[in-house]
Short mmCIF file of C-alpha atoms in Angstrom, two decimals:
data_model
loop_
_atom_site.label_atom_id
_atom_site.label_comp_id
_atom_site.label_asym_id
_atom_site.label_seq_id
_atom_site.Cartn_x
_atom_site.Cartn_y
_atom_site.Cartn_z
CA MET A 20 5.53 -8.85 -27.74
CA MET A 21 3.23 -7.32 -25.11
CA LEU A 22 1.20 -5.40 -27.65
CA SER A 23 0.75 -8.41 -29.90
CA THR A 24 -0.47 -10.44 -26.94
CA LEU A 25 -2.87 -7.69 -26.04
CA ARG A 26 -4.25 -7.63 -29.60
CA ARG A 27 -4.81 -11.37 -29.67
CA SER A 28 -6.55 -11.41 -26.30
CA THR A 29 -8.89 -8.59 -27.18
CA ALA A 30 -9.49 -9.18 -30.90
CA PRO A 31 -13.00 -10.62 -30.41
CA LEU A 32 -13.95 -7.54 -28.43
CA ARG A 33 -13.49 -4.93 -31.16
CA ARG A 34 -16.68 -3.69 -32.73
CA SER A 35 -18.25 -0.54 -34.05
CA ALA A 36 -21.36 0.89 -32.48
CA ALA A 37 -24.15 1.73 -34.94
CA PRO A 38 -26.65 4.44 -33.96
CA LEU A 39 -30.13 3.29 -32.91
CA ARG A 40 -33.09 4.47 -34.99
CA GLY A 41 -36.86 4.30 -35.07
CA ASP A 42 -39.03 2.16 -32.81
CA ARG A 43 -36.05 0.34 -31.35
CA ALA A 44 -34.56 3.59 -30.10
CA GLU A 45 -37.89 4.59 -28.54
CA ALA A 46 -38.21 1.22 -26.81
CA LEU A 47 -34.72 1.45 -25.39
CA SER A 48 -35.38 5.03 -24.28
CA SER A 49 -38.43 3.81 -22.40
CA LEU A 50 -36.37 1.04 -20.80
CA ALA A 51 -33.74 3.57 -19.75
CA SER A 52 -36.38 5.58 -17.89
CA MET A 53 -37.23 2.49 -15.84
CA THR A 54 -33.58 1.88 -14.87
CA PRO A 55 -32.18 5.36 -14.21
CA GLY A 56 -28.45 5.62 -13.67
CA GLY A 57 -27.74 1.91 -13.67
CA GLY A 58 -25.46 2.11 -10.62
CA VAL A 59 -23.58 -0.79 -9.06
CA HIS A 60 -26.84 -2.68 -8.59
CA GLY A 61 -28.24 -1.80 -12.04
CA SER A 62 -29.21 -4.46 -14.56
CA GLN A 63 -26.41 -5.88 -16.67
CA THR A 64 -28.62 -5.53 -19.74
CA SER A 65 -29.58 -1.90 -19.05
CA VAL A 66 -29.21 0.75 -21.71
CA ASN A 67 -26.53 2.56 -19.71
CA ALA A 68 -24.46 -0.61 -19.51
CA ARG A 69 -24.74 -1.08 -23.25
CA ARG A 70 -23.73 2.49 -23.94
CA TRP A 71 -20.59 2.16 -21.86
CA ARG A 72 -19.67 -1.13 -23.55
CA GLN A 73 -20.06 0.50 -26.96
CA LYS A 74 -17.23 2.90 -26.10
CA PRO A 75 -13.55 1.93 -26.40
CA LEU A 76 -12.09 1.49 -22.94
CA LEU A 77 -8.52 1.96 -24.19
CA ARG A 78 -6.76 3.26 -27.25
CA VAL A 79 -3.34 1.65 -27.71
CA TYR A 80 -1.25 3.09 -30.54
CA GLY A 81 -4.43 4.13 -32.31
CA GLU A 82 -6.18 0.79 -31.84
CA GLU A 83 -9.49 0.96 -29.94
CA LEU A 84 -10.13 -1.85 -27.45
CA TYR A 85 -13.62 -2.74 -26.19
CA PHE A 86 -14.91 -5.15 -23.55
CA LYS A 87 -18.08 -7.18 -23.06
CA THR A 88 -17.70 -8.58 -19.54
CA GLY A 89 -16.06 -7.58 -16.27
CA SER A 90 -13.41 -10.24 -16.87
CA ASP A 91 -12.57 -8.63 -20.21
CA ALA A 92 -12.25 -5.21 -18.54
CA VAL A 93 -9.90 -6.63 -15.89
CA LYS A 94 -7.69 -8.18 -18.58
CA LEU A 95 -7.56 -4.96 -20.60
CA LEU A 96 -6.68 -2.83 -17.54
CA SER A 97 -4.10 -5.33 -16.28
CA ASN A 98 -2.46 -5.60 -19.70
CA GLU A 99 -2.33 -1.82 -20.01
CA ALA A 100 -0.76 -1.49 -16.54
CA GLU A 101 1.89 -4.04 -17.50
CA ARG A 102 2.56 -2.28 -20.79
CA ARG A 103 3.15 1.02 -18.99
CA ASP A 104 4.94 -0.20 -15.86
CA LYS A 105 6.51 -3.59 -16.57
CA ASP A 106 9.50 -2.57 -14.42
CA LYS A 107 7.32 -2.19 -11.29
CA PRO A 108 6.29 -5.70 -10.15
CA LEU A 109 5.00 -4.64 -6.72
CA TYR A 110 2.68 -2.05 -8.21
CA LEU A 111 1.52 -4.43 -10.96
CA ASP A 112 0.70 -7.11 -8.39
CA GLN A 113 -1.23 -4.61 -6.25
CA PHE A 114 -3.15 -3.16 -9.20
CA THR A 115 -3.96 -6.53 -10.82
CA ASN A 116 -5.21 -8.09 -7.59
CA PHE A 117 -7.39 -5.08 -6.88
CA MET A 118 -8.90 -5.07 -10.38
CA ARG A 119 -9.65 -8.78 -10.11
CA HIS A 120 -11.83 -8.13 -7.08
CA LEU A 121 -13.71 -5.41 -8.99
CA GLN A 122 -14.80 -7.79 -11.76
CA PRO A 123 -18.40 -8.15 -10.43
CA VAL A 124 -18.67 -4.36 -10.25
CA PHE A 125 -17.59 -3.99 -13.88
CA ASP A 126 -20.17 -6.64 -14.86
CA ARG A 127 -23.01 -4.77 -13.16
CA SER A 128 -21.96 -1.26 -14.10
CA PRO A 129 -19.34 -0.98 -16.85
CA LYS A 130 -18.83 2.76 -16.27
CA TYR A 131 -16.63 1.96 -13.28
CA ALA A 132 -14.05 0.43 -15.62
CA TRP A 133 -13.45 3.96 -16.90
CA LEU A 134 -12.91 5.20 -13.34
CA ALA A 135 -10.45 2.36 -12.78
CA LYS A 136 -8.63 3.38 -15.95
CA ILE A 137 -8.04 6.85 -14.50
CA LEU A 138 -6.23 5.24 -11.56
CA LEU A 139 -3.67 3.60 -13.84
CA GLU A 140 -1.47 6.68 -13.52
CA PRO A 141 -0.68 8.72 -10.38
CA GLU A 142 -1.40 12.42 -10.61
CA ARG A 143 2.22 13.25 -9.83
CA THR A 144 5.46 11.38 -9.18
CA VAL A 145 8.31 13.48 -7.82
CA SER A 146 11.89 12.20 -7.61
CA PHE A 147 14.66 14.39 -6.22
CA LYS A 148 18.21 14.35 -4.90
CA VAL A 149 18.81 14.66 -1.16
CA THR A 150 22.32 15.78 -0.21
CA TYR A 151 23.55 16.15 3.37
CA ILE A 152 26.88 16.30 5.24
CA ASP A 153 27.89 13.32 7.37
CA ASP A 154 29.81 13.48 10.67
CA TRP A 155 33.14 13.37 8.81
CA GLY A 156 32.35 16.36 6.65
CA ASN A 157 31.68 14.33 3.50
CA ALA A 158 28.74 15.01 1.19
CA ARG A 159 26.28 12.11 1.03
CA THR A 160 23.54 11.73 -1.58
CA ASN A 161 20.29 9.78 -1.49
CA ARG A 162 17.17 9.74 -3.61
CA GLY A 163 13.79 10.91 -2.36
CA TRP A 164 10.31 10.37 -3.78
CA ARG A 165 6.72 11.42 -3.32
CA VAL A 166 4.06 9.62 -5.35
CA GLN A 167 0.73 11.46 -5.26
CA HIS A 168 -1.76 9.01 -6.70
CA SER A 169 -5.22 10.57 -6.39
CA SER A 170 -6.73 13.70 -4.87
CA SER A 171 -10.30 12.95 -5.93
CA LEU A 172 -11.56 13.04 -2.35
CA GLY A 173 -9.29 15.76 -0.98
CA PRO A 174 -5.63 16.53 -0.26
CA PHE A 175 -3.16 13.70 -0.77
CA GLY A 176 -2.36 11.73 2.36
CA GLY A 177 -0.03 8.83 3.06
CA PRO A 178 3.11 7.55 4.78
CA MET A 179 6.79 8.40 4.52
CA HIS A 180 9.31 5.51 4.57
CA PHE A 181 13.08 5.53 5.01
CA GLY A 182 15.35 2.57 4.32
CA ARG A 183 17.33 0.65 1.73
CA HIS A 184 14.13 -1.17 0.75
CA VAL A 185 12.40 2.01 -0.45
CA THR A 186 11.97 2.23 -4.23
CA GLU A 187 9.63 4.04 -6.58
CA ASP A 188 7.91 0.71 -7.23
CA LEU A 189 7.13 0.21 -3.54
CA LEU A 190 5.85 3.77 -3.14
CA ARG A 191 3.72 3.50 -6.28
CA ALA A 192 2.04 0.39 -4.85
CA GLN A 193 1.53 1.98 -1.44
CA SER A 194 0.12 5.22 -2.85
CA PHE A 195 -2.41 3.20 -4.85
CA ASP A 196 -3.36 1.29 -1.70
CA ALA A 197 -3.57 4.51 0.35
CA THR A 198 -6.10 5.95 -2.11
CA PHE A 199 -8.65 3.32 -1.10
CA ALA A 200 -7.57 2.97 2.53
CA ASN A 201 -8.11 6.71 3.10
CA ALA A 202 -11.45 6.59 1.28
CA LEU A 203 -12.70 4.05 3.84
CA THR A 204 -11.92 6.37 6.77
CA GLY A 205 -14.38 9.03 5.64
CA ARG A 206 -11.84 11.81 6.21
CA ARG A 207 -11.87 13.10 2.63
CA LEU A 208 -8.21 12.40 1.88
CA GLY A 209 -6.55 11.23 -1.33
CA GLY A 210 -3.73 8.71 -1.55
CA ALA A 211 0.04 9.21 -1.61
CA ALA A 212 3.30 7.67 -0.36
CA GLY A 213 6.87 8.88 -0.18
CA GLY A 214 10.29 8.43 1.35
CA ALA A 215 13.95 7.92 0.56
CA ASN A 216 16.54 5.14 0.28
CA PHE A 217 18.25 6.47 3.41
CA GLU A 218 19.00 3.94 6.18
CA PRO A 219 18.59 5.58 9.63
CA ALA A 220 20.05 2.53 11.40
CA LEU A 221 23.46 3.26 9.82
CA ALA A 222 23.49 6.98 10.62
CA SER A 223 24.11 9.01 13.76
CA GLU A 224 21.42 11.21 15.27
CA ALA A 225 23.08 14.33 13.89
CA GLU A 226 23.23 12.79 10.40
CA ILE A 227 19.56 11.85 10.58
CA GLN A 228 18.67 15.40 11.54
CA ARG A 229 20.67 16.89 8.68
CA PHE A 230 19.20 14.39 6.22
CA CYS A 231 15.62 15.13 7.31
CA GLN A 232 16.20 18.87 6.99
CA SER A 233 17.66 18.47 3.49
CA PHE A 234 14.84 16.12 2.53
CA MET A 235 12.16 18.57 3.65
CA THR A 236 13.87 21.51 1.92
CA GLU A 237 12.96 19.85 -1.39
CA LEU A 238 9.75 18.11 -0.34
CA GLN A 239 8.11 21.31 0.98
CA LYS A 240 7.57 22.39 -2.64
CA TYR A 241 5.03 19.61 -3.08
CA VAL A 242 3.26 19.30 0.30
CA GLY A 243 1.03 21.56 2.33
CA PRO A 244 -2.28 21.75 4.25
CA GLY A 245 -4.46 21.83 1.13
CA LEU A 246 -2.18 19.76 -1.08
CA ASP A 247 -0.47 16.80 0.60
CA LEU A 248 -0.38 15.64 4.23
CA PRO A 249 2.46 13.12 4.77
CA SER A 250 2.43 10.89 7.84
CA MET A 251 4.59 8.34 9.66
CA GLY A 252 5.88 5.15 8.10
CA VAL A 253 8.71 2.61 8.30
CA ASN A 254 11.80 4.16 9.95
CA CYS A 255 10.01 7.51 9.97
CA GLY A 256 8.61 8.11 13.43
CA SER A 257 7.92 11.07 15.65
CA THR A 258 11.62 12.05 15.86
CA GLU A 259 12.09 12.18 12.09
CA ILE A 260 8.79 13.98 11.70
CA GLY A 261 9.93 16.53 14.28
CA TYR A 262 13.10 17.25 12.31
CA MET A 263 11.15 17.61 9.07
CA TYR A 264 8.40 19.69 10.62
CA GLY A 265 10.96 22.12 12.06
CA GLN A 266 12.50 22.57 8.61
CA TYR A 267 9.05 22.93 7.04
CA LYS A 268 8.25 25.81 9.41
CA ARG A 269 11.51 27.53 8.47
CA THR A 270 10.77 27.35 4.75
CA THR A 271 7.03 28.11 4.59
CA HIS A 272 4.30 30.06 6.32
CA SER A 273 1.50 27.57 5.61
CA LEU A 274 0.69 25.35 8.60
CA SER A 275 -2.12 22.83 8.87
CA LYS A 276 -4.65 22.25 11.61
CA HIS A 277 -3.50 20.20 14.58
CA GLY A 278 -3.81 16.51 13.83
CA PHE A 279 -3.42 16.47 10.05
CA GLY A 280 -0.46 14.63 8.56
CA MET A 281 3.19 15.49 9.08
CA LEU A 282 2.17 19.13 9.45
CA TRP A 283 0.40 18.39 12.71
CA GLY A 284 3.07 19.98 14.87
CA GLY A 285 4.62 16.78 16.22
CA SER A 286 1.51 15.14 17.65
CA VAL A 287 1.19 11.41 16.91
CA PRO A 288 -2.50 10.41 17.15
CA HIS A 289 -3.15 6.71 17.79
CA PRO A 290 -0.16 5.07 16.05
CA GLU A 291 -1.44 1.64 17.11
CA VAL A 292 -4.45 1.68 14.78
CA HIS A 293 -2.41 0.41 11.81
CA GLY A 294 -1.70 -2.78 13.75
CA TYR A 295 -5.08 -3.15 15.45
CA GLY A 296 -6.93 -2.97 12.13
CA PRO A 297 -5.54 -6.18 10.54
CA VAL A 298 -6.17 -8.13 13.75
CA SER A 299 -9.77 -6.88 13.95
CA PHE A 300 -10.22 -7.86 10.30
CA ALA A 301 -8.85 -11.35 11.00
CA LYS A 302 -11.16 -11.68 14.00
CA SER A 303 -14.25 -10.80 11.93
CA PHE A 304 -13.11 -13.10 9.13
CA LEU A 305 -12.72 -16.07 11.46
CA GLU A 306 -15.99 -15.41 13.31
CA ALA A 307 -17.84 -15.33 9.97
CA ARG A 308 -16.53 -18.87 9.42
CA GLY A 309 -17.55 -20.02 12.90
CA ASP A 310 -13.98 -19.84 14.24
CA SER A 311 -12.12 -17.57 16.68
CA LEU A 312 -8.74 -15.94 17.22
CA ARG A 313 -8.53 -17.27 20.76
CA GLY A 314 -5.74 -19.79 21.14
CA LYS A 315 -4.42 -19.33 17.60
CA ARG A 316 -0.63 -19.51 17.33
CA CYS A 317 0.38 -16.54 15.20
CA LEU A 318 3.62 -15.67 13.43
CA VAL A 319 4.26 -11.89 13.24
CA THR A 320 6.95 -10.41 10.99
CA GLY A 321 8.61 -7.07 11.68
CA SER A 322 9.21 -5.35 15.01
CA GLY A 323 8.23 -1.75 14.34
CA LYS A 324 5.18 0.10 15.63
CA VAL A 325 2.79 -1.81 13.38
CA ALA A 326 4.18 -5.25 14.25
CA LEU A 327 4.19 -4.50 17.98
CA ALA A 328 0.61 -3.22 17.76
CA VAL A 329 -0.40 -6.40 15.92
CA ALA A 330 1.18 -8.57 18.63
CA ASP A 331 -0.42 -6.48 21.40
CA LYS A 332 -3.88 -6.79 19.87
CA LEU A 333 -3.41 -10.53 19.36
CA VAL A 334 -2.67 -10.93 23.07
CA ALA A 335 -5.77 -8.88 23.90
CA GLU A 336 -7.89 -11.18 21.70
CA GLY A 337 -6.52 -14.34 23.34
CA ALA A 338 -4.22 -15.34 20.48
CA ILE A 339 -0.54 -16.29 20.90
CA PRO A 340 2.05 -14.20 19.00
CA LEU A 341 5.20 -16.28 18.56
CA THR A 342 7.74 -14.19 16.65
CA LEU A 343 9.01 -10.72 15.81
CA SER A 344 11.78 -9.86 13.35
CA ASP A 345 13.95 -7.18 11.79
CA THR A 346 16.74 -7.05 9.21
CA SER A 347 19.14 -8.87 11.57
CA GLY A 348 16.92 -11.91 12.15
CA PHE A 349 13.99 -13.00 14.31
CA ILE A 350 13.13 -14.09 17.85
CA TYR A 351 10.88 -17.05 18.60
CA GLU A 352 9.09 -17.67 21.90
CA GLU A 353 7.54 -21.13 21.77
CA GLY A 354 5.19 -20.27 24.64
CA GLY A 355 4.18 -16.94 23.12
CA LEU A 356 4.94 -13.27 23.73
CA PRO A 357 2.74 -11.90 26.53
CA SER A 358 2.28 -8.18 27.17
CA ALA A 359 5.22 -7.97 29.60
CA LYS A 360 7.65 -9.37 27.03
CA LEU A 361 6.22 -7.12 24.30
CA ALA A 362 6.88 -4.14 26.57
CA GLN A 363 10.54 -5.24 26.90
CA ILE A 364 10.88 -5.51 23.12
CA SER A 365 9.23 -2.12 22.64
CA THR A 366 11.78 -0.57 25.01
CA ILE A 367 14.66 -2.19 23.10
CA LYS A 368 13.37 -1.09 19.70
CA ALA A 369 12.76 2.46 20.91
CA GLU A 370 16.54 2.91 20.99
CA ARG A 371 17.96 4.11 17.69
CA GLY A 372 19.56 1.27 15.71
CA ALA A 373 18.74 -1.44 18.27
CA ARG A 374 18.36 -4.97 16.86
CA ILE A 375 15.72 -7.48 17.88
CA GLY A 376 18.42 -9.98 18.89
CA ARG A 377 19.10 -8.03 22.09
CA TYR A 378 15.89 -9.46 23.50
CA ILE A 379 17.44 -12.90 24.08
CA VAL A 380 19.57 -11.35 26.86
CA ALA A 381 16.36 -10.57 28.76
CA SER A 382 14.68 -13.94 28.13
CA THR A 383 15.80 -17.46 29.00
CA THR A 384 13.24 -19.11 26.73
CA ALA A 385 13.63 -17.11 23.52
CA LYS A 386 15.32 -18.52 20.41
CA TYR A 387 17.18 -16.34 17.93
CA ASN A 388 17.19 -17.33 14.26
CA ASP A 389 16.23 -20.86 15.27
CA PRO A 390 14.95 -22.42 13.05
CA GLU A 391 16.95 -20.85 10.25
CA ASP A 392 13.93 -19.38 8.45
CA ILE A 393 11.11 -17.61 10.29
CA PHE A 394 8.58 -19.34 8.03
CA ASP A 395 9.71 -22.73 9.34
CA VAL A 396 8.12 -21.89 12.72
CA PRO A 397 4.96 -24.00 13.26
CA CYS A 398 1.92 -21.70 13.37
CA GLU A 399 -1.73 -21.38 12.37
CA MET A 400 -1.80 -17.76 11.17
CA VAL A 401 0.70 -15.27 9.77
CA PHE A 402 0.54 -11.49 10.10
CA ALA A 403 3.02 -10.09 7.57
CA THR A 404 3.90 -6.43 8.10
CA ASN A 405 6.54 -6.16 5.36
CA SER A 406 5.68 -5.93 1.67
CA GLY A 407 6.57 -8.82 -0.62
CA GLU A 408 7.95 -11.20 2.01
CA ILE A 409 5.41 -13.99 1.45
CA THR A 410 6.84 -15.69 -1.62
CA ALA A 411 5.63 -18.95 -3.15
CA GLU A 412 8.38 -20.78 -1.28
CA ALA A 413 7.43 -19.13 2.02
CA ALA A 414 3.74 -19.98 1.49
CA GLU A 415 4.64 -23.62 0.86
CA LYS A 416 6.69 -23.76 4.07
CA LEU A 417 3.84 -22.23 6.05
CA ALA A 418 1.34 -24.70 4.65
CA ASN A 419 3.63 -27.60 5.52
CA ASN A 420 3.94 -26.30 9.09
CA GLY A 421 0.22 -25.98 9.74
CA GLY A 422 -0.36 -22.42 8.57
CA SER A 423 -3.82 -21.84 7.11
CA THR A 424 -4.26 -18.04 7.01
CA ILE A 425 -2.03 -15.17 5.90
CA VAL A 426 -3.06 -11.62 6.82
CA ASP A 427 -1.45 -8.66 5.06
CA ALA A 428 -0.78 -6.29 7.97
CA GLY A 429 1.72 -4.02 6.20
#
């Protein structure tokens, strides 16, 4: 079914390229000398653009597929991603949205469609069993992953996540995103993501330590200073990194420079930047439209380091964060969460397994799970720190309650 659809949508694009001869070839050669390289800002009618369009972008079961426009290239790449990974909706959504934004680039310089094609597949996806002993002496088994998407710029780099929400689909999407996020930093790092479906909130400290040591015993085969530099993520903070780093030192002699990934020796440089970045982006976005963050009532999901950093930066910019949440529910302060209250929440969440609901004991004005759905809270902006939580139904509720802007802060 998918292949037949792909054939129908691309049938007009198949053609054979005939070689150029005589005066026409000389004229085009002269034109090529006036537009060397093409580049992103090259002419759409340049010789280089034509040459790239005369090559098949994809070969599906022996059938060569061409494209004429950037829109055609986006459709071909998106269809191919769906054909290969139809069981990974998060990754498909991430890849398709990203390709859609590259359509003008493909129009100007078709060669970049071939670079995008290379990113369809990660360089390596590792899945392995993690077995540890719980406090009762029973063997427990979880699944661990590391998706290493691209090392074009340097060693792989990206977060580690622990929790029941972790799947290969999620990590595939995040490793793809990390490839471009790391490229923007200028630090010459590739993109990767990893983790396990292990829930730290349901385990004792001793069980977490034993799990992390078992996890690193297998993971150390695939990471290292010149290969892959894992970093913190959801439910994987400095404590978990310390356990894994200790096991890494026991099983290898290769250590990285201070400040690089999980192999940094326990140092945690500027964990707040992942939350400050989305707020700074939102500020620039609003200012470009003649608006401001000041006074905006903002809904924040999550209550980890990223969510708390988002709320802290919102307060600093004069905005009003209203909510924070976790798997147990959410808290809602109608008057906003100032810095003092954020500090209280940070102290609560620093305790292993603590739930956000404990905050209502320290506040006389906070509401817990009231209204029933966090997206029923009246607001103007939403900063979502968890992947996939803004569904069509949630977006409709937000629009009905005055929400006008959603910022992906995850």
